[in-house]
mmCIF file of C-alpha atoms in Angstrom:
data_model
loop_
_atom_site.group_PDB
_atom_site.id
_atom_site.type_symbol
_atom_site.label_atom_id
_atom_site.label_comp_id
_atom_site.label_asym_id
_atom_site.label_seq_id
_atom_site.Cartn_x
_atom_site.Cartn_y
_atom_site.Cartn_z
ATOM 1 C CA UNK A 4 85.901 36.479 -93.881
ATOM 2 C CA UNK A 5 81.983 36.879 -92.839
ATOM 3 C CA UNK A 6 79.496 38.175 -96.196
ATOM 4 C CA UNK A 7 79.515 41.770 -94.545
ATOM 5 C CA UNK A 8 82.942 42.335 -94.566
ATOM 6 C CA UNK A 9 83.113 40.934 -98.400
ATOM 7 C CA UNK A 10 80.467 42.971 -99.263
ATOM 8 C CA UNK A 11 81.555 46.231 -98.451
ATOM 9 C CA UNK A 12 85.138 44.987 -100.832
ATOM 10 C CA UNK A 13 82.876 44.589 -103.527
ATOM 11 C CA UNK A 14 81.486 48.727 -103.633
ATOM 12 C CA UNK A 15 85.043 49.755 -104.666
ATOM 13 C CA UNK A 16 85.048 47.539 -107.561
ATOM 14 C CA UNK A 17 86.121 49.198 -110.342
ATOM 15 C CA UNK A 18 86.468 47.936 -114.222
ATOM 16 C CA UNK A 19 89.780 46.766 -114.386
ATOM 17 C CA UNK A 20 88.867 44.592 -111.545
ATOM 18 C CA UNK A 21 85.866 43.351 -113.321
ATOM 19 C CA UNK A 22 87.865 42.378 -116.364
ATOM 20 C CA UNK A 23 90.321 40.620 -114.229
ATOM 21 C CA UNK A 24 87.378 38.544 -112.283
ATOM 22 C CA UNK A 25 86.447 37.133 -115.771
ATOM 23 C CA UNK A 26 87.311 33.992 -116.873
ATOM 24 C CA UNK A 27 90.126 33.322 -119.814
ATOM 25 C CA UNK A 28 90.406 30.918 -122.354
ATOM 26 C CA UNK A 29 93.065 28.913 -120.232
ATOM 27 C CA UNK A 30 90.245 28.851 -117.484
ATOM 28 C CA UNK A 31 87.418 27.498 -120.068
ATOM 29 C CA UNK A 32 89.222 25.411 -121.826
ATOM 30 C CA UNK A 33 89.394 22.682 -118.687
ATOM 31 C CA UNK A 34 85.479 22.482 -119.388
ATOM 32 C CA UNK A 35 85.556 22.927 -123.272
ATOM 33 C CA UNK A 36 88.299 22.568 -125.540
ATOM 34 C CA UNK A 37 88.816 23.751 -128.787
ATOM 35 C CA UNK A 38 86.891 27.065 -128.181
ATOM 36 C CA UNK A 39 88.407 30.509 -128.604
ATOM 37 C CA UNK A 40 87.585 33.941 -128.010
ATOM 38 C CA UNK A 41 84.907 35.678 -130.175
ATOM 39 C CA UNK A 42 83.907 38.317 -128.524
ATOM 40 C CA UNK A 43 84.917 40.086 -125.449
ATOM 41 C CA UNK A 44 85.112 44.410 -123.796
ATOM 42 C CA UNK A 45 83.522 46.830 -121.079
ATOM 43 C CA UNK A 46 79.661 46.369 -121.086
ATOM 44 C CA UNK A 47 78.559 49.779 -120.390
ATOM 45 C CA UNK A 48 74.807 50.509 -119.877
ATOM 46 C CA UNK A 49 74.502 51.966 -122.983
ATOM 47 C CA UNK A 50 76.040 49.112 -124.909
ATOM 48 C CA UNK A 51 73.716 46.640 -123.027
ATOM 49 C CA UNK A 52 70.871 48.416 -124.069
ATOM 50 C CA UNK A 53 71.762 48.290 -127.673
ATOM 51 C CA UNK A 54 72.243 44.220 -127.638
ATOM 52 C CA UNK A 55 69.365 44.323 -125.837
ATOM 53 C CA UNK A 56 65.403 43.979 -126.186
ATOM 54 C CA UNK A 57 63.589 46.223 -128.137
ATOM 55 C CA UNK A 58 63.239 48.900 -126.006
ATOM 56 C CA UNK A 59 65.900 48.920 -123.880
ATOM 57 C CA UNK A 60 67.683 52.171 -122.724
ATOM 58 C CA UNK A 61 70.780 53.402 -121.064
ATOM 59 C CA UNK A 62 68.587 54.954 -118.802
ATOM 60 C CA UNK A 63 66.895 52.398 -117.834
ATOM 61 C CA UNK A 64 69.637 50.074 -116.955
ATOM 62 C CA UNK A 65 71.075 53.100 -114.801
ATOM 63 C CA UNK A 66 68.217 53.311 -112.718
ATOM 64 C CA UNK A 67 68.528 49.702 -112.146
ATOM 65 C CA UNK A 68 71.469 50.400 -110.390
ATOM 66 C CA UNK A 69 73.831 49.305 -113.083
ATOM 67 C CA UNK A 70 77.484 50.612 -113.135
ATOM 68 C CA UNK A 71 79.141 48.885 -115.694
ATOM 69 C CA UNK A 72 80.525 45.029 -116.552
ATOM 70 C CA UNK A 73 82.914 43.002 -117.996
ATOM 71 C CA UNK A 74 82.100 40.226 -120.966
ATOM 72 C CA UNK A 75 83.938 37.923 -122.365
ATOM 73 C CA UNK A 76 82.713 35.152 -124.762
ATOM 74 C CA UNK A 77 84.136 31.950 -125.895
ATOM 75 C CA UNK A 78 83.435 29.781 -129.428
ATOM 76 C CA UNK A 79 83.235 28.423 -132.408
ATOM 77 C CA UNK A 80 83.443 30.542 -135.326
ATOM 78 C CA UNK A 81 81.989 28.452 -138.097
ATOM 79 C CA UNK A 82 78.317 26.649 -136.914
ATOM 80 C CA UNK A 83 77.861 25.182 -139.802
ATOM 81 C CA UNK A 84 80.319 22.002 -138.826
ATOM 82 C CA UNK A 85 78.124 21.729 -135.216
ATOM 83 C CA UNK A 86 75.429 18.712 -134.317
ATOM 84 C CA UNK A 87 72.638 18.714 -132.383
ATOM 85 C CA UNK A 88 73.512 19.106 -128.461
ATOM 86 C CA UNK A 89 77.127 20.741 -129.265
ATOM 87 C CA UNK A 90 78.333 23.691 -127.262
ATOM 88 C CA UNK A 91 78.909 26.949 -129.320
ATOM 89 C CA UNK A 92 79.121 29.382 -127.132
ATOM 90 C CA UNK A 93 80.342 29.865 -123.550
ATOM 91 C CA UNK A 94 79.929 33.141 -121.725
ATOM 92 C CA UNK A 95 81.175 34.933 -118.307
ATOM 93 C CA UNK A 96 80.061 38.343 -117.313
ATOM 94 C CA UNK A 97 81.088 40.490 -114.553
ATOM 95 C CA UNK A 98 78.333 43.422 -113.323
ATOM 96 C CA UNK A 99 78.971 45.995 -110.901
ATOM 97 C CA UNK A 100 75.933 47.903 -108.985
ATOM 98 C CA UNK A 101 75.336 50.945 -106.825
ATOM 99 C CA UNK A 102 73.946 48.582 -104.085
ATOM 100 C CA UNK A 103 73.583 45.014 -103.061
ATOM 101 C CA UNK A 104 69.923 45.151 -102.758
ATOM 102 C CA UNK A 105 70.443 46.467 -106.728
ATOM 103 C CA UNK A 106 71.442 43.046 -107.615
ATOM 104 C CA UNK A 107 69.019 41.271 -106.214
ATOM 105 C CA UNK A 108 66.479 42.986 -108.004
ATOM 106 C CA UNK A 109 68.109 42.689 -110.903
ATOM 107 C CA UNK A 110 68.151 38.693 -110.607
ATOM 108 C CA UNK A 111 64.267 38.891 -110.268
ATOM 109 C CA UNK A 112 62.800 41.918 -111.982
ATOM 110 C CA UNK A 113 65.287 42.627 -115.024
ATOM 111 C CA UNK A 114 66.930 38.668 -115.751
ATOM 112 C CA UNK A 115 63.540 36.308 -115.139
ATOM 113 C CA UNK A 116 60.793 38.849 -115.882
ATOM 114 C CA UNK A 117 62.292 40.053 -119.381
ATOM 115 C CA UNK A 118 62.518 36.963 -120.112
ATOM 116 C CA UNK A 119 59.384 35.465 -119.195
ATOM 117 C CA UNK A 120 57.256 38.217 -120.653
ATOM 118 C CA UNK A 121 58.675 38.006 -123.618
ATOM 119 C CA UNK A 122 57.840 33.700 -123.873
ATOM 120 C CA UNK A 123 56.495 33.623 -127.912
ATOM 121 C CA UNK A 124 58.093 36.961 -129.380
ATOM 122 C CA UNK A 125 60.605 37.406 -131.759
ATOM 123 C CA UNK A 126 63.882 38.565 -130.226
ATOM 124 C CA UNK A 127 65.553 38.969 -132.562
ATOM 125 C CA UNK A 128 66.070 38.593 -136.604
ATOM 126 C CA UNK A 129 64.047 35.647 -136.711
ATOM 127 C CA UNK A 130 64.292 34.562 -133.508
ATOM 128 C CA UNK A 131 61.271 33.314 -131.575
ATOM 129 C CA UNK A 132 61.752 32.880 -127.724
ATOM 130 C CA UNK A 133 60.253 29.552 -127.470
ATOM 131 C CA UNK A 134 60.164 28.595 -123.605
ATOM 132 C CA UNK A 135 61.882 29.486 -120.419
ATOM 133 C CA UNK A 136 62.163 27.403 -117.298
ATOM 134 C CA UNK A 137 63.785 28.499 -114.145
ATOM 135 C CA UNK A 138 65.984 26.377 -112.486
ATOM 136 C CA UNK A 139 67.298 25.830 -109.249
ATOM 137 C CA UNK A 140 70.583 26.153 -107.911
ATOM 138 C CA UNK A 141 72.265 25.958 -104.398
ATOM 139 C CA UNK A 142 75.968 25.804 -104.927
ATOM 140 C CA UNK A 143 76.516 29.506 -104.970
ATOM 141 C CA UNK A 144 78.067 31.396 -102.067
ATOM 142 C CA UNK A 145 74.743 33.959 -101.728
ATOM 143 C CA UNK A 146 71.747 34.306 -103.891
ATOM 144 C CA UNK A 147 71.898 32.403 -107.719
ATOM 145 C CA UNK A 148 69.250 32.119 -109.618
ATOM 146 C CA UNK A 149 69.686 30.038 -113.311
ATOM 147 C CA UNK A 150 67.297 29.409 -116.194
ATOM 148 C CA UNK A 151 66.871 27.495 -119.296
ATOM 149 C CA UNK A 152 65.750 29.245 -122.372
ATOM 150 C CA UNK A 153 64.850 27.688 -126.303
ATOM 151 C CA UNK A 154 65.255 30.073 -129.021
ATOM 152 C CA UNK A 155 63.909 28.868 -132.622
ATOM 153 C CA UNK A 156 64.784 30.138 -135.936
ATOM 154 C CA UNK A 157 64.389 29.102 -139.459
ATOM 155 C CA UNK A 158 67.720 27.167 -138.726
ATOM 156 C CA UNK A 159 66.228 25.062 -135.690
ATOM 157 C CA UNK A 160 66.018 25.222 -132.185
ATOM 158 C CA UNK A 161 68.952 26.658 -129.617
ATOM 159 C CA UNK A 162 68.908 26.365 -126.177
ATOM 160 C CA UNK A 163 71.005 28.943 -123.313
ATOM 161 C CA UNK A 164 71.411 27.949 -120.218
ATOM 162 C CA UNK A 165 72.291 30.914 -117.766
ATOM 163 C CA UNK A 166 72.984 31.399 -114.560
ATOM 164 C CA UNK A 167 73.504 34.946 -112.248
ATOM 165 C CA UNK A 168 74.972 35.089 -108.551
ATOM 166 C CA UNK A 169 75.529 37.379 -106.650
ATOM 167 C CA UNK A 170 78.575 38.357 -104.448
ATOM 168 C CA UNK A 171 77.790 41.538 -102.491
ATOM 169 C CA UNK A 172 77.363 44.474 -104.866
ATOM 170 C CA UNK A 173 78.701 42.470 -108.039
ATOM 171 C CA UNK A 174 77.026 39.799 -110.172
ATOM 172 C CA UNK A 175 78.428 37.314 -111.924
ATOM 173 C CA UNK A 176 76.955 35.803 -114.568
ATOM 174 C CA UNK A 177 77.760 32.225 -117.150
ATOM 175 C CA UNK A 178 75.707 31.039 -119.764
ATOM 176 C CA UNK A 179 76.628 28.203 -122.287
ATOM 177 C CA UNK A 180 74.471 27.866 -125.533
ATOM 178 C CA UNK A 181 73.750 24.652 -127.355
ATOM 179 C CA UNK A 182 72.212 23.663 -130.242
ATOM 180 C CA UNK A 183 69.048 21.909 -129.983
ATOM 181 C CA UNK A 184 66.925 21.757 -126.496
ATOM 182 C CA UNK A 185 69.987 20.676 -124.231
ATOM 183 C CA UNK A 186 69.933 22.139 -120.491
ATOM 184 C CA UNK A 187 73.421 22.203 -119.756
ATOM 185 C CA UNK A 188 73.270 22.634 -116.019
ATOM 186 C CA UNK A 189 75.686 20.632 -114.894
ATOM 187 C CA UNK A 190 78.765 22.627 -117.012
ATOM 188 C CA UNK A 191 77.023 25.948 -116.411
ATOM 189 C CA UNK A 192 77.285 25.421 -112.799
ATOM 190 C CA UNK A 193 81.120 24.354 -113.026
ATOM 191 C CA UNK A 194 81.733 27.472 -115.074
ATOM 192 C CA UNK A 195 79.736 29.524 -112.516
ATOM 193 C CA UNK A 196 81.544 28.260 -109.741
ATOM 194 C CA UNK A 197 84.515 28.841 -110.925
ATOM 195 C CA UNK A 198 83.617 32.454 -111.986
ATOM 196 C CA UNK A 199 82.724 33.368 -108.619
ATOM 197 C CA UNK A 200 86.057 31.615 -106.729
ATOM 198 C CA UNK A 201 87.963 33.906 -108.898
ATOM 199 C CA UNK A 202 86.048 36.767 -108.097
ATOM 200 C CA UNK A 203 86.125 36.590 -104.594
ATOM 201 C CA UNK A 204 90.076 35.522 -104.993
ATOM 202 C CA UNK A 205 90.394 38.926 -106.957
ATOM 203 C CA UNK A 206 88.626 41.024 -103.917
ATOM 204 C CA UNK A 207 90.359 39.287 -101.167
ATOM 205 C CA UNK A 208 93.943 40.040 -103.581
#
């Protein structure tokens, strides 16, 4: 199937598809064990504006383009027990936008750039964004674009590593969080990858 054809699948997308696209605990556990599900629903605009930046409105998502998403998240419950360079968290998110072209600029003008402007503010309750690097990545069917970002707190340093790609009018996005300054490239890709084959599995269904 050429990317035109699979693009114009990906417009009718609707949010029980999304939720079906995202990974499960079956899926996540071949890459880390042990974790369960902590947190997982519909991502409306509104509710990504409220776990958000400071800032951050419905609105404003909306005129990005945004329809709506799919999260799920994947854990430990109790960080206390964790050492420096474990996993604790292990996300998948599904997006949906009015247009192709929307995702795109989402990858470069609402992902990177809110996160790069915000390199030395607090983020949230005693959370400094410490650094962010992007990082490249060619293993994705279209565009991907990943970065690695340090948060510190009076509790130390954590590090994300996240990744978006896009597939037509839908972006997928996996992001695993460490504790200490660990890039964790190598899984996140894995994760992504296998994110987006069942995503395009679930379009071509």
């Amino acid at each position: 199937m050429n990317n035109v054809r699979l693009t114009s699948i990906t417009h009718d997308t609707d949010i029980h598809q999304l939720e079906e696209m995202v990974l499960n605990l079956d899926e996540i556990s071949i890459y880390i064990p042990g974790f369960k599900v902590v947190n997982e629903g519909v991502l409306t605009n509104r509710h990504l504006a409220e776990s958000g930046f400071h800032g951050d409105t419905e609105d404003y998502f909306s005129n990005q383009g945004r329809r709506t998403g799919f999260m799920r998240e994947f854990g430990i419950r109790n960080l206390d027990k964790i050492s420096d360079g474990d996993d604790f968290v292990v996300g998948c998110v599904a997006h949906s936008f009015e247009k192709d072209r929307d995702v795109n600029e989402w990858m470069e003008h609402v992902f990177l750039k809110r996160f790069m402007d915000r390199i030395g503010e607090l983020i949230g309750i005693n959370q400094k964004l410490v650094d962010v690097k992007e990082i490249l990545s060619e293993h994705f069917f279209d565009h991907s674009l990943a970065v690695h970002l340090i948060e510190e707190s009076p509790e130390g340093q954590v590090s994300f590593t996240i990744i978006d790609f896009k597939i037509g009018s839908l972006l997928g996005v996996c992001f695993v969080g460490t504790k200490g300054n660990y890039s964790k490239m190598e899984l996140c890709e894995q994760i992504g990858l296998s994110l987006e084959q069942k995503m395009v599995t679930s379009l071509l269904d």
